[in-house]
Short mmCIF file of C-alpha atoms in Angstrom, two decimals:
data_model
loop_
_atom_site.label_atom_id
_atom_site.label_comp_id
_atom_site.label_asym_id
_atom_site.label_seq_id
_atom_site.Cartn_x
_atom_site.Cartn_y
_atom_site.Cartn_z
CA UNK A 93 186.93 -105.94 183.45
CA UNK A 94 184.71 -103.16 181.66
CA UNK A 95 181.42 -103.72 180.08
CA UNK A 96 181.02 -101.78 176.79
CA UNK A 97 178.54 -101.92 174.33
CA UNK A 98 177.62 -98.81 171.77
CA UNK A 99 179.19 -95.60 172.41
CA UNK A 100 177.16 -93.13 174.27
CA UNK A 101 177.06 -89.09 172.67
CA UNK A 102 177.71 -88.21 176.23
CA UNK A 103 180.78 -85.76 175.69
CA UNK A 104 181.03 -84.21 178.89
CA UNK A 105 182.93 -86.87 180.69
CA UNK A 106 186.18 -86.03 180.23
CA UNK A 107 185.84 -82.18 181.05
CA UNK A 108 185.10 -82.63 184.42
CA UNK A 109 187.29 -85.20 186.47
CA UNK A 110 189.47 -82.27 188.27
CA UNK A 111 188.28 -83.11 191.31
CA UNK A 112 190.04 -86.69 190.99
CA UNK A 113 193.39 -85.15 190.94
CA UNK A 114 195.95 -85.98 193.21
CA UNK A 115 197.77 -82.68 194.30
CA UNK A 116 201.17 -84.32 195.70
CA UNK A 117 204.32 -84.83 193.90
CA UNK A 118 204.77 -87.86 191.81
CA UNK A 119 207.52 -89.87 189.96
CA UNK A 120 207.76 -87.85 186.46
CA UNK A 121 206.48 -89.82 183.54
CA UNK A 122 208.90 -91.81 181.72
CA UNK A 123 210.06 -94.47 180.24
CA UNK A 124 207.24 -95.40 177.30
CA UNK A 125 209.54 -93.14 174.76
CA UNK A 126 211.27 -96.33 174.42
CA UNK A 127 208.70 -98.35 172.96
CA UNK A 128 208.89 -98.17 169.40
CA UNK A 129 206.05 -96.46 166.97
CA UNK A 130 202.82 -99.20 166.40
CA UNK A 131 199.93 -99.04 164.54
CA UNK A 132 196.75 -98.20 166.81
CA UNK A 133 195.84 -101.84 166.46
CA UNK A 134 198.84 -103.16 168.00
CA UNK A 135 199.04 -100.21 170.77
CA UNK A 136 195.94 -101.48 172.11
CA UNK A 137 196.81 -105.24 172.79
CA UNK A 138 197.83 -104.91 176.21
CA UNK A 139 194.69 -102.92 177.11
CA UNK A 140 192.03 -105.51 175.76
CA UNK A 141 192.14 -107.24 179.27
CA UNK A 142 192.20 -103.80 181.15
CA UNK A 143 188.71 -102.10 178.39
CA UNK A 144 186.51 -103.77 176.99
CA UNK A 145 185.17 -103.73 173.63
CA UNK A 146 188.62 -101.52 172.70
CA UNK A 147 189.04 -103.28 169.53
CA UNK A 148 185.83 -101.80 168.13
CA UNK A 149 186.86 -98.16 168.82
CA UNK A 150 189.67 -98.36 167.09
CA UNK A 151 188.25 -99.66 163.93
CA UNK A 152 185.93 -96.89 164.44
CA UNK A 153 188.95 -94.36 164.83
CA UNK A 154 190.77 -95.59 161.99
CA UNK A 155 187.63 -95.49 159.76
CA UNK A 156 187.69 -92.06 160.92
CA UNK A 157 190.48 -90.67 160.40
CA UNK A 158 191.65 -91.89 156.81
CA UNK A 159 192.48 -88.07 155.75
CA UNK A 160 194.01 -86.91 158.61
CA UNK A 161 194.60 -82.96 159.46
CA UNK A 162 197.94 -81.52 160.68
CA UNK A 163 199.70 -83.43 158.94
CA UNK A 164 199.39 -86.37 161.12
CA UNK A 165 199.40 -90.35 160.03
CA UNK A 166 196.16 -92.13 160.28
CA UNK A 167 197.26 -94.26 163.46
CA UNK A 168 197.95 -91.18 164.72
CA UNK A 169 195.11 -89.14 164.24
CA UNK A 170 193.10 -92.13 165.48
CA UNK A 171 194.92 -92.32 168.41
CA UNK A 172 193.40 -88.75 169.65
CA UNK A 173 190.23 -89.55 168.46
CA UNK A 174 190.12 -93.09 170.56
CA UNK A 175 190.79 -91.19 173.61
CA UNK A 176 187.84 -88.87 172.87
CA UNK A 177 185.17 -91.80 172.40
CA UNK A 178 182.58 -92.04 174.95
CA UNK A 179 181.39 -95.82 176.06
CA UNK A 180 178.13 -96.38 177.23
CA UNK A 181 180.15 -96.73 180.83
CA UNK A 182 181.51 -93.77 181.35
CA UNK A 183 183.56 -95.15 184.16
CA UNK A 184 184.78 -97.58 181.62
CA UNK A 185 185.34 -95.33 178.69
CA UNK A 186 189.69 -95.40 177.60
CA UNK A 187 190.11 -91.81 178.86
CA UNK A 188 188.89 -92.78 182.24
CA UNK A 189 190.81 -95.64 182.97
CA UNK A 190 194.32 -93.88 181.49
CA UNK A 191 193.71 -90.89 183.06
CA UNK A 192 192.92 -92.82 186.29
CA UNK A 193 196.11 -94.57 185.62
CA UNK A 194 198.07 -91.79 185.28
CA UNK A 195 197.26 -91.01 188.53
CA UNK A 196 198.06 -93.37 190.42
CA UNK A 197 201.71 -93.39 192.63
CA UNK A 198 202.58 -96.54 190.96
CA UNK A 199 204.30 -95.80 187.90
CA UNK A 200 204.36 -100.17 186.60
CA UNK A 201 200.66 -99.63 186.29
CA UNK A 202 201.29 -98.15 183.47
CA UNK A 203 202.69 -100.18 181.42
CA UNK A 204 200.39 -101.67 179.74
CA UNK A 205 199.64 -98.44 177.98
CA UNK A 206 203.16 -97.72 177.08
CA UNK A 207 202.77 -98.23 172.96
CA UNK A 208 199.50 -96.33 173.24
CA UNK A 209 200.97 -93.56 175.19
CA UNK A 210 204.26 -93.52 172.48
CA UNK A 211 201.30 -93.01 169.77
CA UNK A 212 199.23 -90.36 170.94
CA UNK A 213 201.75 -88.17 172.52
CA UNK A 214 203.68 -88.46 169.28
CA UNK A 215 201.03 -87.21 167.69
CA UNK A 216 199.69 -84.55 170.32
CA UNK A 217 203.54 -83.06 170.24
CA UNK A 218 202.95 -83.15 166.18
CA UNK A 219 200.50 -80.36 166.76
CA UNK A 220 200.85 -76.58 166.99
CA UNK A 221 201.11 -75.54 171.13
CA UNK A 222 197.64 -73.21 172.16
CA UNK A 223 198.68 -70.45 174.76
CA UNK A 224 195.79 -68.40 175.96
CA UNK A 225 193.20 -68.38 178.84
CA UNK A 226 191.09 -71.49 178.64
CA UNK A 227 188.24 -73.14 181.02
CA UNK A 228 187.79 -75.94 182.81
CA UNK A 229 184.94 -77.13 185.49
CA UNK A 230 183.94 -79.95 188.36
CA UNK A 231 180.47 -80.13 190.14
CA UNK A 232 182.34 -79.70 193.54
CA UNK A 233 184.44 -77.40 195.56
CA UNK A 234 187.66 -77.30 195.41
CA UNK A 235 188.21 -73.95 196.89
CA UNK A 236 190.06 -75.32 200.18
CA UNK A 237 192.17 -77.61 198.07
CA UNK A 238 194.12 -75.06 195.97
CA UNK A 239 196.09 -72.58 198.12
CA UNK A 240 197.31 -69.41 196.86
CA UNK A 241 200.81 -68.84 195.86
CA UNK A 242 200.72 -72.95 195.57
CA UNK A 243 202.40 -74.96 192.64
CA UNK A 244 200.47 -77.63 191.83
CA UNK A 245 200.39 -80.82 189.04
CA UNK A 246 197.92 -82.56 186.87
CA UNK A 247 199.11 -85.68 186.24
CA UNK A 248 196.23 -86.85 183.68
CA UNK A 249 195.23 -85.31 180.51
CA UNK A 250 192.75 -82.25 181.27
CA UNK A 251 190.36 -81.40 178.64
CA UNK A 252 189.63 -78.08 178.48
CA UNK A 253 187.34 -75.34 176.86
CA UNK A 254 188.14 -72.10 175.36
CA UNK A 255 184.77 -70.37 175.93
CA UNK A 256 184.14 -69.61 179.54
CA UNK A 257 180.07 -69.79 178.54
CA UNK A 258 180.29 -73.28 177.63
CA UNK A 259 182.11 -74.45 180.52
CA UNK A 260 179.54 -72.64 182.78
CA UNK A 261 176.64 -73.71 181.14
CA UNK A 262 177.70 -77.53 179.92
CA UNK A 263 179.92 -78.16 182.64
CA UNK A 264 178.90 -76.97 185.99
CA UNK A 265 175.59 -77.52 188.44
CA UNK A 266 173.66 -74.12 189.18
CA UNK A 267 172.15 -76.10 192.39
CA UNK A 268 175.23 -76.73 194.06
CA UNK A 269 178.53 -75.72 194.77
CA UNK A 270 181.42 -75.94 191.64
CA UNK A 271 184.74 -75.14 190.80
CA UNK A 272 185.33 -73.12 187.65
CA UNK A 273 189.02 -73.01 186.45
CA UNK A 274 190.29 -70.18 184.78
CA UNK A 275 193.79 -71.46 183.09
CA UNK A 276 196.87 -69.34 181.61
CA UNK A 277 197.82 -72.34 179.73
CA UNK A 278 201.45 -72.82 177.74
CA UNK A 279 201.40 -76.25 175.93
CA UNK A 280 197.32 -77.04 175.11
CA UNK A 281 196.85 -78.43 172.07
CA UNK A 282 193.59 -78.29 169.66
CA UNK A 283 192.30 -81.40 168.86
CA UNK A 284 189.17 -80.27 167.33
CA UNK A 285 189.63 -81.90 163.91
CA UNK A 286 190.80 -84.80 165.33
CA UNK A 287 187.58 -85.72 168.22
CA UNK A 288 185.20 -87.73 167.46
CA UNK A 289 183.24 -84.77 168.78
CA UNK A 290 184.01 -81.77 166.46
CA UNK A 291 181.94 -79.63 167.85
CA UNK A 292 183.42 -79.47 171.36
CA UNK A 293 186.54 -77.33 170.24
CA UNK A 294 188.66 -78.84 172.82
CA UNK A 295 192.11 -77.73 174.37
CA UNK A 296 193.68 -80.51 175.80
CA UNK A 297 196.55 -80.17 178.28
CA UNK A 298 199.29 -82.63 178.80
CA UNK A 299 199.97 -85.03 181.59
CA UNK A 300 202.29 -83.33 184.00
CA UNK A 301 201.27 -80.00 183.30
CA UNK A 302 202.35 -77.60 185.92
CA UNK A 303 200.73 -74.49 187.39
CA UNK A 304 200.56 -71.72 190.05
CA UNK A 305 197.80 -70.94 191.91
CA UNK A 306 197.37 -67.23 191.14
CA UNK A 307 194.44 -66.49 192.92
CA UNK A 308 191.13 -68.12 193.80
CA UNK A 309 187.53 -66.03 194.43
CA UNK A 310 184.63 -67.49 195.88
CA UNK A 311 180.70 -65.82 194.98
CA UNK A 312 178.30 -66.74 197.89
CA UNK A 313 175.12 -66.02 196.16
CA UNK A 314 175.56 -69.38 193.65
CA UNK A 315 178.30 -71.26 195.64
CA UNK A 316 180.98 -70.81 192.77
CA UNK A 317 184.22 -71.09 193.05
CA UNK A 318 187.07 -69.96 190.47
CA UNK A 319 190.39 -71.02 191.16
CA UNK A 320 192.58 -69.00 188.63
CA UNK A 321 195.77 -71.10 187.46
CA UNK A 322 198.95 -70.45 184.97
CA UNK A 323 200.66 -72.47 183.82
CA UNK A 324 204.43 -72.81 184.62
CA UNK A 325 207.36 -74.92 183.47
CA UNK A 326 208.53 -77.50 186.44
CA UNK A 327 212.12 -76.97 187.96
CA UNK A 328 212.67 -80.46 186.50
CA UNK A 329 210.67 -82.64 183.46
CA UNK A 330 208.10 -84.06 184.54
CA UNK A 331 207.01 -85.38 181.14
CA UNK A 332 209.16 -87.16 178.68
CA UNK A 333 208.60 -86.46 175.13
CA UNK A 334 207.89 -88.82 172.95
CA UNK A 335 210.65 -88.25 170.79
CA UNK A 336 213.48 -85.85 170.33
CA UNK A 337 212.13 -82.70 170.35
CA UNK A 338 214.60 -80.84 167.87
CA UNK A 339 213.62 -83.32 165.27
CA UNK A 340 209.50 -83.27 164.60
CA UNK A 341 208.56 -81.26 167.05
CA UNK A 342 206.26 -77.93 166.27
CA UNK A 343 208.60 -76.38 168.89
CA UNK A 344 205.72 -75.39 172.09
CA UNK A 345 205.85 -71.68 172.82
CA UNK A 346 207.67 -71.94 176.35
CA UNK A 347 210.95 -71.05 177.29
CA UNK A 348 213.67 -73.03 175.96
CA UNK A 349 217.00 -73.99 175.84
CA UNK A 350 218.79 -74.87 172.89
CA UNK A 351 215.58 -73.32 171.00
CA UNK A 352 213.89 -76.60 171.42
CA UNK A 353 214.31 -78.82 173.99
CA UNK A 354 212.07 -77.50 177.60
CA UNK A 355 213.95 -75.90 180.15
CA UNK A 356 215.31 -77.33 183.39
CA UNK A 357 216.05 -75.42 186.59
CA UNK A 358 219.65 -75.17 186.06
CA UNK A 359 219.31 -73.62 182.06
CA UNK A 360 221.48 -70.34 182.09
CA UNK A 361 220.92 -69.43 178.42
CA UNK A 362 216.90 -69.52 176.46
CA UNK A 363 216.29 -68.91 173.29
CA UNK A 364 213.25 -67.66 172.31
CA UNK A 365 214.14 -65.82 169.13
CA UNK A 366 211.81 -65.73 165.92
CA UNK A 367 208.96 -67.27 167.69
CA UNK A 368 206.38 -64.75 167.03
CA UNK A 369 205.82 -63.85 170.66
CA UNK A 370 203.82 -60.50 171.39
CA UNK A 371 202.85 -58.06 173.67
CA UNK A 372 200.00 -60.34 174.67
CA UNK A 373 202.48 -63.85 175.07
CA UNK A 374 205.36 -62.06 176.91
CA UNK A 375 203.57 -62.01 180.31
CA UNK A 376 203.37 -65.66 180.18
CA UNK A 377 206.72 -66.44 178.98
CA UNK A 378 208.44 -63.73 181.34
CA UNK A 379 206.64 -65.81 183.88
CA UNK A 380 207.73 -69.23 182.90
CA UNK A 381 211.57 -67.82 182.60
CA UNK A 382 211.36 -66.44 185.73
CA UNK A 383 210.02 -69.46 187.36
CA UNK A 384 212.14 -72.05 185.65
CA UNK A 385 215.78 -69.95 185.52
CA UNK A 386 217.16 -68.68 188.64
CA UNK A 387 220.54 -67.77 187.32
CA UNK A 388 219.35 -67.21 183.69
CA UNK A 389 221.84 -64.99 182.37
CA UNK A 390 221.21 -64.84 178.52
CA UNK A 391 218.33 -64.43 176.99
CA UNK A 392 216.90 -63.95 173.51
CA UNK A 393 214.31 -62.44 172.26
CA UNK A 394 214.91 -61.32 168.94
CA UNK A 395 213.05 -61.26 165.70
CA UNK A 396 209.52 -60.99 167.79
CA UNK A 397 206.79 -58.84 167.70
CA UNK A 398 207.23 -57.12 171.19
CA UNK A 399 206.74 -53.58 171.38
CA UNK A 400 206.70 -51.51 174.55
CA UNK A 401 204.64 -52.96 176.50
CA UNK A 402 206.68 -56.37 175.93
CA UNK A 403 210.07 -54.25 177.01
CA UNK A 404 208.15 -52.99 180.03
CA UNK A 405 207.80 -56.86 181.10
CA UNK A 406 211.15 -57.59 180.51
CA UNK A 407 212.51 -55.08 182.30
CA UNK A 408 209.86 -55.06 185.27
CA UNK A 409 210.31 -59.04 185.72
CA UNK A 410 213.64 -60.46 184.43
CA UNK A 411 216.48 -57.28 184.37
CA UNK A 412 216.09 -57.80 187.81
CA UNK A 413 217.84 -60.78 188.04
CA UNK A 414 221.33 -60.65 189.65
CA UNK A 415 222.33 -63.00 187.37
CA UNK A 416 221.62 -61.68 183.65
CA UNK A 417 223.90 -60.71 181.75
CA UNK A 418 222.69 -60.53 178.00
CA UNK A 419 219.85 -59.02 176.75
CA UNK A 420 219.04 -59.45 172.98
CA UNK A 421 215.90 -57.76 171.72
CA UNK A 422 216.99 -56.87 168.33
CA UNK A 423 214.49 -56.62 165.64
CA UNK A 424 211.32 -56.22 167.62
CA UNK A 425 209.47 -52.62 168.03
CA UNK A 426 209.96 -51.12 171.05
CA UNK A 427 210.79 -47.35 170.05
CA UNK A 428 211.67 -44.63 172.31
CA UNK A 429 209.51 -45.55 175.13
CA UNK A 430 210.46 -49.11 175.20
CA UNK A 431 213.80 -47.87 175.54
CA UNK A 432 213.01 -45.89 178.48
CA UNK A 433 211.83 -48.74 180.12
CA UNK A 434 214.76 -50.73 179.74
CA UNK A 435 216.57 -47.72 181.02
CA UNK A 436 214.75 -47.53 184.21
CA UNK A 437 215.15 -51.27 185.08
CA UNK A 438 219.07 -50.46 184.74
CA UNK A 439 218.58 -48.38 188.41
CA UNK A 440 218.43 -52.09 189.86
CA UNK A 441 220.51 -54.05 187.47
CA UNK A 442 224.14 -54.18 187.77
CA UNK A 443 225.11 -57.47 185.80
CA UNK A 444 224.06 -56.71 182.28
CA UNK A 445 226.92 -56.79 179.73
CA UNK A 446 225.74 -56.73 176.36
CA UNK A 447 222.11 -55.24 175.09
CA UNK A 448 221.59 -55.76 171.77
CA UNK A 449 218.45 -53.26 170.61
CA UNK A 450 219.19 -53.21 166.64
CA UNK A 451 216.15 -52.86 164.66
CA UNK A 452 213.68 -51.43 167.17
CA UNK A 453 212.80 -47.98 166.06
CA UNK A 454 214.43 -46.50 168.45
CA UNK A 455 214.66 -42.48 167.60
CA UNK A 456 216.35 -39.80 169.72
CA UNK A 457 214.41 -39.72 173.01
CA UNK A 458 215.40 -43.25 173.39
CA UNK A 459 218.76 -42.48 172.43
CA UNK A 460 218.52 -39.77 175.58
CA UNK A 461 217.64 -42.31 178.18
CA UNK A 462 220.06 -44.93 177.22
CA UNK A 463 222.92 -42.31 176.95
CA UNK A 464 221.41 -41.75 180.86
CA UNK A 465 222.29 -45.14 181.50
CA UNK A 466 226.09 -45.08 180.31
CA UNK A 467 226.94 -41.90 182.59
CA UNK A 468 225.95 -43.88 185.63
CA UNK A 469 226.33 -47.77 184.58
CA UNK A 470 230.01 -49.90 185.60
CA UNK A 471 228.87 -53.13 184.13
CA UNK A 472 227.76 -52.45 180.32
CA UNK A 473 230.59 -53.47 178.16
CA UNK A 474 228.39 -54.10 174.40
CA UNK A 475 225.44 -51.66 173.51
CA UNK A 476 223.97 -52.09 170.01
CA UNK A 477 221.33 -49.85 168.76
CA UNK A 478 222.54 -50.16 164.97
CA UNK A 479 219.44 -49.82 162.63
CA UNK A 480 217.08 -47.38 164.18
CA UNK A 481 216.14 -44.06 163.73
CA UNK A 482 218.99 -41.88 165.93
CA UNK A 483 219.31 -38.69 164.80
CA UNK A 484 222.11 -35.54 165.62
CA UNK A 485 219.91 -35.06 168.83
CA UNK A 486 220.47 -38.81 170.06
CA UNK A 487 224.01 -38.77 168.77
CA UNK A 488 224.53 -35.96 171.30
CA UNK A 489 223.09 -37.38 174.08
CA UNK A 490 225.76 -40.40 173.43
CA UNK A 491 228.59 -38.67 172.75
CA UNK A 492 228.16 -36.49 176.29
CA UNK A 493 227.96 -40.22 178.07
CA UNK A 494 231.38 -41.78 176.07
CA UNK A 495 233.09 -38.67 177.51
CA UNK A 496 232.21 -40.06 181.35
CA UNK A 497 231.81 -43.53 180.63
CA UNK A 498 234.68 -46.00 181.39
CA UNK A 499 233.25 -49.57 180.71
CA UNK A 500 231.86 -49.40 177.77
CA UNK A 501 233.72 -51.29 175.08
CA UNK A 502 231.11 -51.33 171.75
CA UNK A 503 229.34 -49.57 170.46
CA UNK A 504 227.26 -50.09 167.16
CA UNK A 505 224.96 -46.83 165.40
CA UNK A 506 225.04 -48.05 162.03
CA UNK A 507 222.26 -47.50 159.90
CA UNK A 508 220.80 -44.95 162.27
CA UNK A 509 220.37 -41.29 160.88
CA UNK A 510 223.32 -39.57 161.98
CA UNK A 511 224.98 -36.47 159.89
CA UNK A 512 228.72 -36.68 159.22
CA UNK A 513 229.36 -33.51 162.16
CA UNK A 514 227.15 -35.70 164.57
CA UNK A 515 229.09 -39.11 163.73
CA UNK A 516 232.63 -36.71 164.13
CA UNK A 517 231.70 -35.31 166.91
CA UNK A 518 231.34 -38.96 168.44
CA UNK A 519 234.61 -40.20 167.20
CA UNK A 520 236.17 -36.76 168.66
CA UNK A 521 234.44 -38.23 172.13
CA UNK A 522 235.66 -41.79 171.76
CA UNK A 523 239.32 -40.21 171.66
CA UNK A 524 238.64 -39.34 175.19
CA UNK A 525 237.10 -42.50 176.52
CA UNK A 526 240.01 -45.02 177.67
CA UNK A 527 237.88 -48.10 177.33
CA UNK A 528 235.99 -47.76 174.01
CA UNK A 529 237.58 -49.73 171.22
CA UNK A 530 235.07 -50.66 168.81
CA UNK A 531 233.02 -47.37 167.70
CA UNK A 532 230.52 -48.10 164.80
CA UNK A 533 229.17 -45.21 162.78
CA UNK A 534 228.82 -46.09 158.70
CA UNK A 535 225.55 -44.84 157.75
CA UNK A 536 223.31 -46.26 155.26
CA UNK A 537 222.77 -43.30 152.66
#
């Protein structure tokens, strides 16, 4: 049994217990979803036999947490902040003994924490999902432990820091050897304004959560180690949500099916339209797609914020797929030389039916090297590019490709900036082609 008495202002704690992960494959975690929603006071019942002196805390919490941010409920609010509290123990303190618990092969011995787990993962999937670079350390090293190209889990909550100074400086031993983490994270999750320890502006990371080991570097002249990690989603769930996801969910920035739910292995189609994603989030998604779908063949994408540099992902990681067939970046930004990257990738695809590129400012050097793509592709059967900024120039770049092409099926230029002669002088071509039934032209003027 733990012995508690006053809570210590130790924070540190939790931020450094990597070195007690297991890094085997365990039995996902499930099965607690099914308890029903409790106050904090009732969650805890089972664990007054396990922690000592948990009653306390939780009055503490609740007193804490009576205006709640995020729109949370007290009880849950509270239940973040209980798992942040420090006892004098540390050894003893409720994050320990979950996260040791959590840990551990045998999935009954967690039981007891079923109603608490229900409370604060309800609330931690309330919150808005952090994606960025964030840092964690140990006072060890862990450099033989973490091989290179490996995929590895955490199966306990990992608190995390988003300042690589702190994590040096607060976290790590300039005496001996340590291991500094340096983590592409998907699905953190701020709990600043709801620790007991504002000040620590923490990033806390699921259980479960899923990585590769990108790359690891080790200095000799202080013994550190980094170990650099992103984050990935697993070819199966490894954590079950607390609830449905499509119903209060903040919807995590990873790829997913049905726009909500996480992906699985076998997901053909994600949807990751109107999500906000930029130039700066696309590397991690395109990895997390291309980790989690091998026979993705839709994907979605409009309504972002991705300009070339986004396309050039895209096309460098996932239009080389066997498998994908539809490619829909409307309403993003990726202009003429976006379009040329897309182009280029079409060298090595030969499944892609439909592209859908409305919206994208997309003027007549784009126009060029997607008409360069038509003379030469046998798959493309749908190519919209309604709403940009084609001109007479780009119109005759098209209109020489419809005269050779003979798979093409649709084609949209609406609201582009095409002259009557240029928008006859691709009808005149359409004539010719023996596969092209669906011509759009109707400007917007």
């Amino acid at each position: 049994m733990a012995a508690g008495s006053s809570p210590n202002t130790s924070v540190s704690g939790r931020f450094l217990d990597a070195d007690k992960e297991r890094l085997i494959l365990s039995l996902p975690l499930d099965g607690y979803a099914k308890k029903p929603l409790v106050t904090l006071e009732e969650a805890v019942i089972p664990l007054a036999k396990i922690i000592d002196n948990v009653e306390s805390r939780v009055w503490v919490s609740m007193e804490r947490s009576k205006s709640p941010a995020d729109n949370l409920e007290q009880n849950e609010s509270a239940a973040i902040r209980l798992y942040t509290i420090e006892w004098s123990e540390e050894n003893q303190s409720l994050y320990n003994v979950l996260n040791e618990t959590l840990r551990l092969e045998d999935r009954k011995k967690l039981i007891p924490w079923f109603s608490y787990l229900k409370l604060i993962l309800t609330a931690l999937f309330k919150l808005a999902w952090f994606r960025g670079t964030v840092w964690r350390g140990v006072k060890t090293d862990l450099y033989n432990l973490y091989e290179v190209g490996s995929h590895i889990t955490w199966w306990a909550f990992s608190s995390c820091s988003q300042s690589r100074e702190i994590a040096e400086t607060q976290f790590l031993d300039s005496s001996r050897a340590s291991t500094l983490f340096q983590i592409e994270c998907l699905n953190g999750k701020s709990i600043q304004r709801h620790s007991l320890y504002k000040d620590e502006n923490e990033i806390l990371l699921l259980p479960c959560s899923y990585f590769e080991v990108v790359k690891k570097v080790k200095i000799i002249k202080n013994g550190l180690c980094i170990i650099y990690l992103r984050e990935l989603i697993p070819p199966f769930k490894l954590l079950e949500p607390p609830f449905p996801i499509n119903e209060n969910s903040s919807e995590p920035m990873t790829a997913t099916n049905n726009k909500n739910t996480p992906i699985l292995a076998d997901t053909t189609e994600v949807y990751l339209n109107h999500r906000k994603i930029t130039d700066q989030d696309i590397e991690l998604v395109v990895y997390a797609v291309k980790g989690s779908c091998p026979m993705l063949k839709m994907l979605d994408l409009a309504g972002n914020q991705l300009g070339a540099i986004g396309a050039q992902h895209v096309a460098d990681n996932l239009m080389n797929k066997m498998t994908l067939t539809t490619l829909n970046l409307a309403d993003n930004q990726i202009g003429d030389t976006g379009a040329q990257c897309l182009s280029n990738a079409f060298l090595r695809n030969q499944t892609m039916i439909v592209l859908i590129l409305k919206n994208n400012g997309i003027g007549d050097q784009g126009a060029k090297s997607l008409a360069e793509v038509l003379q030469n592709n046998k798959t493309l059967t749908s190519l919209d590019l309604s709403a940009n900024r084609i001109g007479d120039r780009g119109a005759k770049h098209l209109t020489d490709a419809i005269e050779k092409n003979n798979t093409l099926t649709t084609l949209n230029l609406t609201q582009n900036e095409i002259t009557l002669a240029g928008q006859q002088r691709l009808t005149d071509a359409s004539r010719i082609n023996k596969t092209l039934r669906n011509l759009l032209l109707v400007r917007d003027q």
